[in-house]
Amino acid sequence: MFINFYEKIKEFIKKYYKNIIFFVILYILFMWPLDYYIITGGGIMEVGDRIEVEEEISSKGDFNLAYVSESRATIATYVLSYVIPDWERLKISTYTYDSEEDAKDVNFRSNIDLLNAHDHAIKNAYLKANKSYQVVKTELYVYYIDKDTKNSLKVGDKILEVDGNEVNDLDNFKSILSTYQENDQIQLLVERNHKKKKIDATLYKKDDKLILGIYVNAIRTYKTNPAIKIKFKKTESGPSGGIIETLDIYNKLIKEDITKGLKIAGTGEIDSEGNVLTIGGVKHKLLGAEKENADIFIVPKGENYQECKRLKKKKKLKIKVIGVATFDEALEKLERLKK
């Protein structure tokens, strides 16, 4: 019985070996991952489709988040990136903090960055619109681990307790650590892959500071009035939609329509204080906005803005480019636009 089975396998391979080799080659070319990301151009999407504010005020125009399409490189797409002008290669190490990190760590941070963008957009928009908001929950995640540390924490761990003390916000976490001394051992309760795990760690000094060797990122959940729901797709990540999210939320909270009937696109990370920060892939995003016939492109001042100005001149783009350093400046410049 077994002999017949293996004989049939041999006959099958002998008969179809050319087809098998062909499909193996195809698999290697198109599925085998390389240590690169491929940027394949940009586009825009109406961010209002992702954000719902209770009893929101309608708008004649719209805010659009400019994005780039990014995927893990394969042998085929890597080779094509040398042929197709608008394709760009970026090493995964561009996104990592050290050689021990991998694409999984990068993807986690990118997802956390998107949640931070929501967090900061809500705070800045509600504060400016004089609407009620309050933090009801804070979750702390390990965002980055210093390569010199010897603890067994991993990027993505959610910190729950330190030596039995519940951790409920970033200030609380720092306050607990401040009670220890150099070389003290502590035990952290973390959540990893939906399971709780106890991790032993040692505090040490670096640059005269007592540290645990990790960078922690806080994700906040807000209770707002009016209520807000933000829902992005699992394939969408990164911080660069922050300023556009903030403008869209604010526009839904006030009576005045700050779009003035225009199709406004843009990109730029926003922090908790309303500062607009430099991002990557801006040239792809600008070209995507132009292709989609956006009227305005909002971009961080400085390097990003200068790059867009050069590209606009070179390509003779029609879109109006506005550089902003803060949320307030974005509002001021939109106010000056003609209807």
mmCIF file of C-alpha atoms in Angstrom, residues 205-323:
data_model
loop_
_atom_site.group_PDB
_atom_site.id
_atom_site.type_symbol
_atom_site.label_atom_id
_atom_site.label_comp_id
_atom_site.label_asym_id
_atom_site.label_seq_id
_atom_site.Cartn_x
_atom_site.Cartn_y
_atom_site.Cartn_z
ATOM 1 C CA LYS A 205 21.787 54.036 35.103
ATOM 2 C CA LYS A 206 22.402 55.543 31.691
ATOM 3 C CA ASP A 207 23.475 59.156 31.157
ATOM 4 C CA ASP A 208 23.017 59.665 34.914
ATOM 5 C CA LYS A 209 19.366 58.625 34.685
ATOM 6 C CA LEU A 210 17.823 55.621 36.419
ATOM 7 C CA ILE A 211 16.002 53.674 33.723
ATOM 8 C CA LEU A 212 14.321 50.371 32.974
ATOM 9 C CA GLY A 213 15.637 50.375 29.426
ATOM 10 C CA ILE A 214 12.303 50.764 27.662
ATOM 11 C CA TYR A 215 10.319 53.540 26.026
ATOM 12 C CA VAL A 216 6.644 53.359 26.971
ATOM 13 C CA ASN A 217 3.818 54.737 24.865
ATOM 14 C CA ALA A 218 0.473 55.661 26.429
ATOM 15 C CA ILE A 219 -2.784 55.056 24.551
ATOM 16 C CA ARG A 220 -5.728 56.992 25.994
ATOM 17 C CA THR A 221 -9.454 56.389 25.670
ATOM 18 C CA TYR A 222 -11.632 59.478 25.931
ATOM 19 C CA LYS A 223 -15.196 60.147 27.003
ATOM 20 C CA THR A 224 -16.371 63.112 24.954
ATOM 21 C CA ASN A 225 -19.442 65.280 24.569
ATOM 22 C CA PRO A 226 -20.524 65.041 21.812
ATOM 23 C CA ALA A 227 -19.544 61.380 21.431
ATOM 24 C CA ILE A 228 -17.044 60.399 18.765
ATOM 25 C CA LYS A 229 -16.209 57.148 16.972
ATOM 26 C CA ILE A 230 -13.016 56.674 14.956
ATOM 27 C CA LYS A 231 -12.628 53.484 12.993
ATOM 28 C CA PHE A 232 -9.808 52.856 10.544
ATOM 29 C CA LYS A 233 -9.138 49.642 8.634
ATOM 30 C CA LYS A 234 -6.595 47.117 9.918
ATOM 31 C CA THR A 235 -4.443 47.802 6.862
ATOM 32 C CA GLU A 236 -4.220 51.512 7.749
ATOM 33 C CA SER A 237 -1.562 52.671 10.193
ATOM 34 C CA GLY A 238 0.973 55.364 11.000
ATOM 35 C CA PRO A 239 0.826 58.858 12.527
ATOM 36 C CA SER A 240 0.755 61.036 9.407
ATOM 37 C CA GLY A 241 -3.001 61.601 9.324
ATOM 38 C CA GLY A 242 -2.926 63.513 12.612
ATOM 39 C CA ILE A 243 -3.406 67.092 11.387
ATOM 40 C CA ILE A 244 -6.151 66.136 8.896
ATOM 41 C CA GLU A 245 -7.981 64.088 11.542
ATOM 42 C CA THR A 246 -7.810 67.052 13.918
ATOM 43 C CA LEU A 247 -9.172 69.486 11.325
ATOM 44 C CA ASP A 248 -12.003 67.133 10.357
ATOM 45 C CA ILE A 249 -13.083 66.551 13.969
ATOM 46 C CA TYR A 250 -12.926 70.268 14.739
ATOM 47 C CA ASN A 251 -14.972 71.060 11.634
ATOM 48 C CA LYS A 252 -17.680 68.670 12.854
ATOM 49 C CA LEU A 253 -17.823 70.349 16.267
ATOM 50 C CA ILE A 254 -18.292 73.968 15.215
ATOM 51 C CA LYS A 255 -20.949 75.834 13.209
ATOM 52 C CA GLU A 256 -18.572 77.400 10.694
ATOM 53 C CA ASP A 257 -17.492 75.254 7.737
ATOM 54 C CA ILE A 258 -13.715 75.699 7.610
ATOM 55 C CA THR A 259 -13.450 73.737 4.324
ATOM 56 C CA LYS A 260 -15.246 76.563 2.460
ATOM 57 C CA GLY A 261 -16.430 73.964 -0.014
ATOM 58 C CA LEU A 262 -12.901 72.913 -0.977
ATOM 59 C CA LYS A 263 -11.343 69.483 -1.334
ATOM 60 C CA ILE A 264 -8.530 69.666 1.226
ATOM 61 C CA ALA A 265 -5.854 66.981 1.449
ATOM 62 C CA GLY A 266 -2.839 66.817 3.684
ATOM 63 C CA THR A 267 -0.411 64.951 5.864
ATOM 64 C CA GLY A 268 1.482 65.510 9.087
ATOM 65 C CA GLU A 269 1.813 63.995 12.535
ATOM 66 C CA ILE A 270 0.336 66.023 15.401
ATOM 67 C CA ASP A 271 1.438 65.879 19.028
ATOM 68 C CA SER A 272 -0.633 66.448 22.170
ATOM 69 C CA GLU A 273 0.213 70.173 22.135
ATOM 70 C CA GLY A 274 -0.950 70.719 18.570
ATOM 71 C CA ASN A 275 2.473 70.852 16.898
ATOM 72 C CA VAL A 276 2.597 69.447 13.368
ATOM 73 C CA LEU A 277 5.610 67.171 12.873
ATOM 74 C CA THR A 278 7.612 66.090 9.832
ATOM 75 C CA ILE A 279 6.650 62.845 8.113
ATOM 76 C CA GLY A 280 7.916 60.659 5.263
ATOM 77 C CA GLY A 281 6.686 59.911 1.747
ATOM 78 C CA VAL A 282 5.501 63.481 1.197
ATOM 79 C CA LYS A 283 6.268 63.598 -2.535
ATOM 80 C CA HIS A 284 4.102 60.529 -3.200
ATOM 81 C CA LYS A 285 1.306 62.026 -1.133
ATOM 82 C CA LEU A 286 1.400 65.356 -2.940
ATOM 83 C CA LEU A 287 1.280 63.667 -6.346
ATOM 84 C CA GLY A 288 -1.620 61.514 -5.128
ATOM 85 C CA ALA A 289 -3.519 64.596 -3.976
ATOM 86 C CA GLU A 290 -2.912 66.320 -7.337
ATOM 87 C CA LYS A 291 -4.090 63.223 -9.191
ATOM 88 C CA GLU A 292 -7.316 63.196 -7.164
ATOM 89 C CA ASN A 293 -7.920 66.885 -7.954
ATOM 90 C CA ALA A 294 -7.575 68.206 -4.409
ATOM 91 C CA ASP A 295 -7.604 71.988 -4.123
ATOM 92 C CA ILE A 296 -5.316 72.307 -1.093
ATOM 93 C CA PHE A 297 -2.438 70.248 0.281
ATOM 94 C CA ILE A 298 -1.523 70.832 3.941
ATOM 95 C CA VAL A 299 1.982 69.738 4.903
ATOM 96 C CA PRO A 300 4.377 70.266 7.845
ATOM 97 C CA LYS A 301 6.568 73.343 7.566
ATOM 98 C CA GLY A 302 10.282 72.946 7.027
ATOM 99 C CA GLU A 303 11.778 70.059 5.074
ATOM 100 C CA ASN A 304 8.400 68.613 3.997
ATOM 101 C CA TYR A 305 7.091 71.963 2.781
ATOM 102 C CA GLN A 306 10.281 72.759 0.863
ATOM 103 C CA GLU A 307 10.216 69.343 -0.823
ATOM 104 C CA CYS A 308 6.609 69.928 -1.894
ATOM 105 C CA LYS A 309 7.423 73.395 -3.241
ATOM 106 C CA ARG A 310 10.254 71.994 -5.365
ATOM 107 C CA LEU A 311 8.081 69.168 -6.662
ATOM 108 C CA LYS A 312 5.185 71.509 -7.451
ATOM 109 C CA LYS A 313 7.489 73.747 -9.491
ATOM 110 C CA LYS A 314 9.176 70.831 -11.270
ATOM 111 C CA LYS A 315 5.917 69.051 -12.157
ATOM 112 C CA LYS A 316 3.935 72.283 -12.653
ATOM 113 C CA LEU A 317 1.239 71.096 -10.253
ATOM 114 C CA LYS A 318 -1.959 73.119 -9.885
ATOM 115 C CA ILE A 319 -2.668 72.228 -6.258
ATOM 116 C CA LYS A 320 -2.077 74.922 -3.605
ATOM 117 C CA VAL A 321 0.487 73.829 -0.985
ATOM 118 C CA ILE A 322 0.217 75.198 2.566
ATOM 119 C CA GLY A 323 2.963 74.659 5.153
#
